[in-house]
């Protein structure tokens, strides 16, 4: 069966729209949950202060992304933030058990993300394990407040 | 007394028109589709959708490029030019894509719909269809409505993608932003469900509103050559104002809770 030029152009229009939609989904929003669900494993860490950390924030070692923040919850007994990190499966058995995690900021006003400092042990953190040593986010306002407070304390002595 | 009467009359007239328009929409949408009506729909897809494509692509490319240039001059002051991808993608997907796409659609396709239907009415072709035993609402109105409903979201999706690539071209090839950080900042901030799907829902709402206005204004136009002109003007004005007002409401509902 032959199709008219009208049908072909309308078909082309719809195909272009579908291609643009999948480009929006995958390239722009980075929709990867379809195949990432079983990819990777989870490790948790407890922070006293997470600042502006959000789910989907990066987890890096030496600046290379090795995973992302999967879930953030308040731990009811210690009142600290329990952060679940999803580590990509290609980095399995690579993170030493005595590694430390810290929350840092990209630039002055950038996003918060997690940096993992590898430790020296040869044993690796297993899926579901906990990163024991953590450094909380640095809150800029609090730092400035401390600075002003210290200066005010110093002035009467002079 | 005159003053009160005037208010009352205009409100009643408005409500009557709204009721008429709603009944008209219901009648047009509740028609039973037949195999023959598929060909009519296809024709309208071509007229409403495909022929609007050039203006959508052209406008999208330039809007994206302007966003890239303008965003860069602001962000570079804070040393945050790597967030340009995020700025371009979020503003396009959430606001500019549906709104500008809708406004262009109202100007390009809806005005043509109104003029066409009003001319069919003026030359008594709608009446002759009725004499032939063909319901003009089924044959003329319904395919145009459905085509409008489906084409605007598709056009908005294409607009968004073309505009993002326009912004990419300006920021990466011209202003020298790293291509990786352009896409990465987009991935981190644009959420599929919250941003992209909500933007498409927005464009669907706009599509229903503007096509409805266009088709109704054409159908109730005064059957004179002046009447066609008035009806077309009213379509473009009402459709544009509805898009802007609906956009405010939808943004307030969808995006106020997000960061």
Short mmCIF file of C-alpha atoms in Angstrom, two decimals:
data_model
loop_
_atom_site.label_atom_id
_atom_site.label_comp_id
_atom_site.label_asym_id
_atom_site.label_seq_id
_atom_site.Cartn_x
_atom_site.Cartn_y
_atom_site.Cartn_z
CA UNK A 1 0.00 0.00 0.00
CA UNK A 2 1.34 3.40 -0.95
CA UNK A 3 1.03 6.37 1.32
CA UNK A 4 0.35 9.94 0.31
CA UNK A 5 2.75 12.80 0.93
CA UNK A 6 0.35 14.09 3.59
CA UNK A 7 0.55 10.89 5.61
CA UNK A 8 4.32 10.74 5.31
CA UNK A 9 4.87 14.32 6.54
CA UNK A 10 2.49 13.84 9.47
CA UNK A 11 4.27 10.61 10.34
CA UNK A 12 7.61 12.39 10.17
CA UNK A 13 6.30 15.15 12.43
CA UNK A 14 5.22 12.66 15.08
CA UNK A 15 8.48 10.70 14.87
CA UNK A 16 10.48 13.93 15.30
CA UNK A 17 8.38 14.80 18.35
CA UNK A 18 8.96 11.36 19.87
CA UNK A 19 12.71 11.62 19.27
CA UNK A 20 12.71 15.08 20.89
CA UNK A 21 10.77 13.69 23.85
CA UNK A 22 13.24 10.88 24.44
CA UNK A 23 16.09 13.38 24.11
CA UNK A 24 14.39 15.53 26.77
CA UNK A 25 13.97 12.50 29.00
CA UNK A 26 17.43 11.01 28.70
CA UNK A 27 19.78 13.81 27.74
CA UNK A 28 18.23 16.74 29.60
CA UNK A 29 16.76 15.19 32.73
CA UNK A 30 19.28 12.35 32.85
CA UNK A 31 16.53 9.80 33.34
CA UNK A 32 18.49 6.66 34.10
CA UNK A 33 16.41 4.94 36.76
CA UNK A 34 15.20 2.37 34.23
CA UNK A 35 18.45 0.51 34.21
CA UNK A 36 20.14 1.83 37.29
CA UNK A 37 17.90 0.21 39.84
CA UNK A 38 19.90 -3.01 40.06
CA UNK A 39 23.11 -1.25 39.13
CA UNK A 40 25.16 -0.34 42.17
CA UNK A 41 24.89 -0.89 45.90
CA UNK A 42 24.06 1.18 48.92
CA UNK A 43 26.26 2.42 51.73
CA UNK A 44 25.08 4.70 54.51
CA UNK A 45 26.76 7.48 56.43
CA UNK A 46 25.64 9.58 59.39
CA UNK A 47 26.23 13.33 59.33
CA UNK A 48 25.57 15.86 62.10
CA UNK A 49 24.79 18.55 59.54
CA UNK A 50 24.12 18.08 55.86
CA UNK A 51 23.60 21.71 54.85
CA UNK A 52 22.05 21.87 51.39
CA UNK A 53 22.69 18.25 50.39
CA UNK A 54 19.83 16.84 48.31
CA UNK A 55 18.95 13.46 46.85
CA UNK A 56 20.68 12.91 43.49
CA UNK A 57 23.70 14.93 44.65
CA UNK A 58 27.06 13.58 43.48
CA UNK A 59 29.33 11.27 45.46
CA UNK A 60 32.94 11.60 44.35
CA UNK A 61 36.44 10.30 44.96
CA UNK A 62 39.20 12.57 43.65
CA UNK A 63 36.57 14.52 41.73
CA UNK A 64 35.33 11.46 39.84
CA UNK A 65 31.68 10.67 40.36
CA UNK A 66 31.26 7.20 41.82
CA UNK A 67 27.62 7.40 42.85
CA UNK A 68 24.82 9.61 44.04
CA UNK A 69 22.83 10.36 47.17
CA UNK A 70 19.87 8.01 47.20
CA UNK A 71 17.97 8.95 50.33
CA UNK A 72 18.25 11.34 53.27
CA UNK A 73 16.47 10.63 56.56
CA UNK A 74 16.65 11.85 60.12
CA UNK A 75 17.91 9.23 62.54
CA UNK A 76 15.47 9.47 65.44
CA UNK A 77 17.80 8.33 68.22
CA UNK A 78 20.93 10.35 67.49
CA UNK A 79 19.26 13.28 65.69
CA UNK A 80 21.78 13.01 62.91
CA UNK A 81 21.10 12.75 59.21
CA UNK A 82 21.24 9.26 57.78
CA UNK A 83 22.36 9.54 54.16
CA UNK A 84 22.08 6.52 51.86
CA UNK A 85 24.68 6.61 49.11
CA UNK A 86 24.18 4.63 45.94
CA UNK A 87 27.60 3.63 44.63
CA UNK A 88 27.90 2.49 41.00
CA UNK A 89 28.61 -1.23 40.78
CA UNK A 90 31.86 -0.77 38.87
CA UNK A 91 33.35 0.67 42.09
CA UNK A 92 32.37 -2.35 44.15
CA UNK A 93 35.08 -3.67 46.51
CA UNK A 94 37.18 -0.58 45.87
CA UNK A 95 36.32 1.76 48.77
CA UNK A 96 38.47 0.95 51.83
CA UNK A 97 36.58 0.30 55.06
CA UNK A 98 38.27 3.18 56.91
CA UNK A 99 37.35 5.80 54.32
CA UNK A 100 35.80 9.08 55.43
CA UNK A 101 32.97 11.06 53.85
CA UNK A 102 32.63 14.82 53.91
CA UNK A 103 30.09 17.22 52.51
CA UNK A 104 31.62 20.05 50.49
CA UNK A 105 30.32 22.85 48.33
CA UNK A 106 31.19 23.36 44.67
CA UNK A 107 32.44 26.96 44.57
CA UNK A 108 31.00 29.60 46.86
CA UNK A 109 27.36 29.24 45.91
CA UNK A 110 27.37 25.88 44.16
CA UNK A 111 25.64 22.61 45.00
CA UNK A 112 26.63 20.45 47.95
CA UNK A 113 28.13 17.07 47.21
CA UNK A 114 29.91 14.28 49.03
CA UNK A 115 33.63 13.64 48.82
CA UNK A 116 34.96 10.29 49.99
CA UNK A 117 38.58 10.22 51.18
CA UNK A 118 39.85 6.66 50.68
CA UNK A 119 41.43 5.06 53.73
CA UNK A 120 44.41 2.71 53.93
CA UNK A 121 42.80 -0.63 54.82
CA UNK A 122 42.72 -3.40 52.26
CA UNK A 123 39.18 -4.50 53.21
CA UNK A 124 36.43 -2.82 51.20
CA UNK A 125 33.08 -1.56 52.44
CA UNK A 126 30.40 -4.13 51.74
CA UNK A 127 26.91 -3.30 50.38
CA UNK A 128 24.77 -2.01 53.24
CA UNK A 129 27.86 -1.00 55.21
CA UNK A 130 28.40 2.26 57.07
CA UNK A 131 31.08 4.89 56.55
CA UNK A 132 32.12 5.56 60.13
CA UNK A 133 34.11 8.75 59.80
CA UNK A 134 32.17 11.74 58.48
CA UNK A 135 32.72 15.47 58.29
CA UNK A 136 29.61 17.64 58.32
CA UNK A 137 28.80 20.37 55.87
CA UNK A 138 30.37 23.73 56.56
CA UNK A 139 27.69 26.34 57.03
CA UNK A 140 29.07 29.63 55.75
CA UNK A 141 26.82 31.78 57.93
CA UNK A 142 27.93 29.94 61.06
CA UNK A 143 31.60 30.42 60.14
CA UNK A 144 31.09 34.15 59.59
CA UNK A 145 29.17 34.35 62.88
CA UNK A 146 32.06 32.70 64.74
CA UNK A 147 34.52 35.05 63.09
CA UNK A 148 32.59 38.12 64.20
CA UNK A 149 32.13 36.66 67.69
CA UNK A 150 35.87 36.02 68.04
CA UNK A 151 36.73 39.52 66.87
CA UNK A 152 34.32 41.06 69.37
CA UNK A 153 35.95 39.04 72.16
CA UNK A 154 39.40 40.18 71.19
CA UNK A 155 38.75 43.93 71.02
CA UNK A 156 38.33 44.70 74.78
CA UNK A 157 41.78 43.25 75.57
CA UNK A 158 43.59 45.79 73.42
CA UNK B 1 -29.56 51.60 38.54
CA UNK B 2 -28.13 51.74 35.02
CA UNK B 3 -24.75 50.87 36.42
CA UNK B 4 -26.04 47.77 38.23
CA UNK B 5 -27.98 46.70 35.18
CA UNK B 6 -24.89 47.00 33.04
CA UNK B 7 -22.87 44.78 35.38
CA UNK B 8 -25.68 42.24 35.54
CA UNK B 9 -26.12 42.13 31.80
CA UNK B 10 -22.44 41.70 31.02
CA UNK B 11 -22.08 38.94 33.62
CA UNK B 12 -25.13 37.14 32.24
CA UNK B 13 -23.83 37.50 28.70
CA UNK B 14 -20.46 36.13 29.76
CA UNK B 15 -22.06 33.15 31.51
CA UNK B 16 -24.28 32.45 28.50
CA UNK B 17 -21.28 32.49 26.19
CA UNK B 18 -19.36 30.21 28.57
CA UNK B 19 -22.25 27.76 28.71
CA UNK B 20 -22.61 27.80 24.92
CA UNK B 21 -18.90 27.24 24.46
CA UNK B 22 -18.89 24.34 26.93
CA UNK B 23 -21.86 22.65 25.27
CA UNK B 24 -20.19 23.19 21.91
CA UNK B 25 -16.97 21.58 23.16
CA UNK B 26 -18.84 18.61 24.62
CA UNK B 27 -20.81 18.08 21.39
CA UNK B 28 -17.63 18.20 19.32
CA UNK B 29 -15.67 15.82 21.55
CA UNK B 30 -18.43 13.27 22.06
CA UNK B 31 -18.68 12.39 18.38
CA UNK B 32 -18.26 8.79 17.44
CA UNK B 33 -15.04 8.45 15.42
CA UNK B 34 -15.38 6.72 12.07
CA UNK B 35 -12.74 5.47 9.69
CA UNK B 36 -13.45 8.38 7.37
CA UNK B 37 -12.91 10.91 10.15
CA UNK B 38 -9.35 9.61 10.51
CA UNK B 39 -8.44 11.07 7.12
CA UNK B 40 -9.97 14.41 8.12
CA UNK B 41 -7.92 14.34 11.30
CA UNK B 42 -4.77 13.58 9.34
CA UNK B 43 -5.38 16.60 7.11
CA UNK B 44 -5.76 18.81 10.19
CA UNK B 45 -2.60 17.36 11.76
CA UNK B 46 -0.81 18.52 8.66
CA UNK B 47 -2.38 21.99 8.61
CA UNK B 48 -2.18 22.65 12.34
CA UNK B 49 0.95 20.74 13.29
CA UNK B 50 3.33 20.28 10.39
CA UNK B 51 2.81 23.75 8.93
CA UNK B 52 3.50 25.30 12.37
CA UNK B 53 6.79 23.44 12.61
CA UNK B 54 9.04 25.99 10.80
CA UNK B 55 8.05 28.93 13.02
CA UNK B 56 8.38 26.76 16.15
CA UNK B 57 11.85 25.53 15.18
CA UNK B 58 13.03 28.99 14.16
CA UNK B 59 11.72 30.67 17.31
CA UNK B 60 13.02 27.88 19.53
CA UNK B 61 16.52 28.11 18.16
CA UNK B 62 16.72 31.86 18.69
CA UNK B 63 15.10 31.77 22.15
CA UNK B 64 17.67 29.18 23.21
CA UNK B 65 20.55 31.25 21.85
CA UNK B 66 19.34 34.41 23.59
CA UNK B 67 18.93 32.51 26.86
CA UNK B 68 22.49 31.26 26.52
CA UNK B 69 23.94 34.71 25.85
CA UNK B 70 21.90 36.51 28.48
CA UNK B 71 22.32 33.82 31.12
CA UNK B 72 26.05 33.84 30.54
CA UNK B 73 26.45 37.60 31.13
CA UNK B 74 24.66 37.27 34.48
CA UNK B 75 26.17 34.00 35.68
CA UNK B 76 29.74 34.89 34.75
CA UNK B 77 29.66 37.70 37.35
CA UNK B 78 29.25 35.08 40.07
CA UNK B 79 31.68 32.66 38.48
CA UNK B 80 28.78 30.26 38.08
CA UNK B 81 28.76 29.99 34.29
CA UNK B 82 28.88 26.21 34.57
CA UNK B 83 25.25 26.39 35.74
CA UNK B 84 24.22 27.78 32.35
CA UNK B 85 22.87 24.43 31.18
CA UNK B 86 20.69 24.25 34.26
CA UNK B 87 19.39 27.79 33.70
CA UNK B 88 18.57 27.18 30.05
CA UNK B 89 16.94 23.79 30.54
CA UNK B 90 14.85 24.69 33.59
CA UNK B 91 13.54 27.96 32.22
CA UNK B 92 12.68 26.31 28.90
CA UNK B 93 11.11 23.12 30.16
CA UNK B 94 9.08 24.75 32.91
CA UNK B 95 8.03 28.11 31.48
CA UNK B 96 9.29 29.37 28.15
CA UNK B 97 8.63 26.24 26.10
CA UNK B 98 4.92 25.87 26.90
CA UNK B 99 4.21 29.63 27.02
CA UNK B 100 6.11 30.76 23.92
CA UNK B 101 5.10 27.64 22.02
CA UNK B 102 1.49 28.30 22.97
CA UNK B 103 1.66 31.97 21.97
CA UNK B 104 3.20 31.12 18.61
CA UNK B 105 0.60 28.41 18.12
CA UNK B 106 -2.18 30.89 18.92
CA UNK B 107 -0.78 33.32 16.37
CA UNK B 108 0.04 30.81 13.64
CA UNK B 109 -2.49 28.00 13.85
CA UNK B 110 -5.43 29.24 15.93
CA UNK B 111 -5.94 32.42 13.94
CA UNK B 112 -6.03 30.33 10.77
CA UNK B 113 -8.55 27.92 12.33
CA UNK B 114 -10.86 30.77 13.30
CA UNK B 115 -10.61 32.49 9.94
CA UNK B 116 -11.24 29.24 8.10
CA UNK B 117 -14.31 28.26 10.10
CA UNK B 118 -15.68 31.82 10.04
CA UNK B 119 -15.26 31.93 6.27
CA UNK B 120 -17.03 28.56 5.91
CA UNK B 121 -19.86 30.09 7.91
CA UNK B 122 -19.89 33.36 5.95
CA UNK B 123 -20.05 31.58 2.60
CA UNK B 124 -22.87 29.40 4.02
CA UNK B 125 -20.88 26.20 3.57
CA UNK B 126 -21.67 25.09 7.13
CA UNK B 127 -25.36 25.50 6.34
CA UNK B 128 -25.08 23.57 3.08
CA UNK B 129 -23.36 20.74 4.98
CA UNK B 130 -26.32 20.72 7.35
CA UNK B 131 -28.68 20.58 4.35
CA UNK B 132 -26.78 17.56 3.07
CA UNK B 133 -27.43 15.87 6.37
CA UNK B 134 -23.81 16.17 7.57
CA UNK B 135 -23.31 17.63 11.00
CA UNK B 136 -20.67 20.40 10.60
CA UNK B 137 -19.67 19.97 14.25
CA UNK B 138 -18.65 16.39 13.51
CA UNK B 139 -17.10 17.00 10.14
CA UNK B 140 -15.49 20.44 10.49
CA UNK B 141 -15.07 21.21 14.19
CA UNK B 142 -14.12 17.89 15.80
CA UNK B 143 -11.03 17.08 13.68
CA UNK B 144 -9.66 20.61 14.18
CA UNK B 145 -10.13 20.38 17.94
CA UNK B 146 -8.43 17.00 18.24
CA UNK B 147 -5.59 18.06 15.97
CA UNK B 148 -5.01 21.17 18.10
CA UNK B 149 -5.06 19.15 21.33
CA UNK B 150 -2.39 16.77 20.09
CA UNK B 151 -0.21 19.07 18.02
CA UNK B 152 0.62 21.77 20.57
CA UNK B 153 2.26 19.39 23.11
CA UNK B 154 4.26 17.78 20.29
CA UNK B 155 5.32 21.21 19.02
CA UNK B 156 6.31 22.30 22.54
CA UNK B 157 8.49 19.20 22.96
CA UNK B 158 10.24 20.01 19.68
CA UNK B 159 10.53 23.69 20.68
CA UNK B 160 12.23 22.72 23.98
CA UNK B 161 14.72 20.40 22.34
CA UNK B 162 15.63 22.82 19.54
CA UNK B 163 16.00 25.67 22.05
CA UNK B 164 18.26 23.61 24.32
CA UNK B 165 20.46 22.80 21.34
CA UNK B 166 20.45 26.50 20.38
CA UNK B 167 21.58 27.35 23.89
CA UNK B 168 24.17 24.57 23.72
CA UNK B 169 25.56 25.95 20.48
CA UNK B 170 25.96 29.48 21.90
CA UNK B 171 27.33 28.49 25.28
CA UNK B 172 29.65 25.65 24.25
CA UNK B 173 30.84 26.54 20.77
CA UNK B 174 30.83 30.30 21.16
CA UNK B 175 31.23 31.23 24.83
CA UNK B 176 33.49 28.30 25.58
CA UNK B 177 31.64 26.58 28.40
CA UNK B 178 32.67 22.98 28.96
CA UNK B 179 30.26 20.65 27.16
CA UNK B 180 30.37 18.13 30.01
CA UNK B 181 29.46 20.64 32.70
CA UNK B 182 26.70 22.02 30.49
CA UNK B 183 24.94 18.64 30.34
CA UNK B 184 25.91 17.62 33.88
CA UNK B 185 24.39 20.70 35.52
CA UNK B 186 21.24 19.95 33.52
CA UNK B 187 21.11 16.33 34.70
CA UNK B 188 21.43 17.34 38.32
CA UNK B 189 18.68 19.92 38.30
CA UNK B 190 16.09 18.77 35.76
CA UNK B 191 13.83 16.05 37.08
CA UNK B 192 11.91 13.95 34.59
CA UNK B 193 8.59 13.82 36.41
CA UNK B 194 8.65 17.17 38.21
CA UNK B 195 9.93 19.29 35.34
CA UNK B 196 9.49 17.61 31.97
CA UNK B 197 6.18 15.87 32.56
CA UNK B 198 4.76 18.96 34.32
CA UNK B 199 5.86 21.11 31.39
CA UNK B 200 4.08 18.78 28.97
CA UNK B 201 0.94 18.78 31.13
CA UNK B 202 1.07 22.57 30.99
CA UNK B 203 1.25 22.53 27.20
CA UNK B 204 -1.72 20.12 27.08
CA UNK B 205 -3.80 22.53 29.17
CA UNK B 206 -2.80 25.40 26.89
CA UNK B 207 -3.63 23.30 23.82
CA UNK B 208 -7.15 22.59 25.05
CA UNK B 209 -7.72 26.26 25.97
CA UNK B 210 -6.45 27.89 22.78
CA UNK B 211 -7.95 25.41 20.31
CA UNK B 212 -11.28 25.64 22.06
CA UNK B 213 -11.22 29.44 21.89
CA UNK B 214 -10.19 29.39 18.22
CA UNK B 215 -12.81 26.93 17.05
CA UNK B 216 -15.61 28.49 19.10
CA UNK B 217 -14.82 32.03 17.94
CA UNK B 218 -14.87 30.86 14.34
CA UNK B 219 -18.18 29.08 14.83
CA UNK B 220 -19.99 32.01 16.44
CA UNK B 221 -18.42 34.70 14.23
CA UNK B 222 -20.72 37.30 12.66
CA UNK B 223 -21.00 36.04 9.07
CA UNK B 224 -19.60 39.10 7.33
CA UNK B 225 -16.12 39.92 6.08
CA UNK B 226 -15.74 42.27 9.06
CA UNK B 227 -16.95 39.54 11.40
CA UNK B 228 -14.17 37.21 10.23
CA UNK B 229 -11.59 39.88 11.05
CA UNK B 230 -13.05 40.51 14.51
CA UNK B 231 -13.27 36.81 15.27
CA UNK B 232 -9.63 36.23 14.28
CA UNK B 233 -8.44 39.15 16.38
CA UNK B 234 -10.48 37.98 19.36
CA UNK B 235 -9.04 34.48 19.03
CA UNK B 236 -5.45 35.68 19.16
CA UNK B 237 -6.12 38.09 22.04
CA UNK B 238 -8.18 35.69 24.16
CA UNK B 239 -5.90 32.74 23.49
CA UNK B 240 -2.76 34.70 24.41
CA UNK B 241 -4.30 36.12 27.58
CA UNK B 242 -5.60 32.69 28.59
CA UNK B 243 -2.15 31.19 28.15
CA UNK B 244 -0.53 33.82 30.35
CA UNK B 245 -3.20 33.59 33.06
CA UNK B 246 -3.30 29.79 33.05
CA UNK B 247 0.49 29.71 33.16
CA UNK B 248 0.48 31.68 36.40
CA UNK B 249 -2.05 29.34 37.98
CA UNK B 250 -0.31 26.18 36.79
CA UNK B 251 3.11 27.43 37.89
CA UNK B 252 1.70 28.28 41.32
CA UNK B 253 0.26 24.77 41.62
CA UNK B 254 3.16 22.80 40.10
CA UNK B 255 6.40 24.52 40.92
CA UNK B 256 6.10 26.56 44.12
CA UNK B 257 7.04 23.61 46.31
CA UNK B 258 10.16 22.87 44.25
CA UNK B 259 13.58 24.38 44.41
#
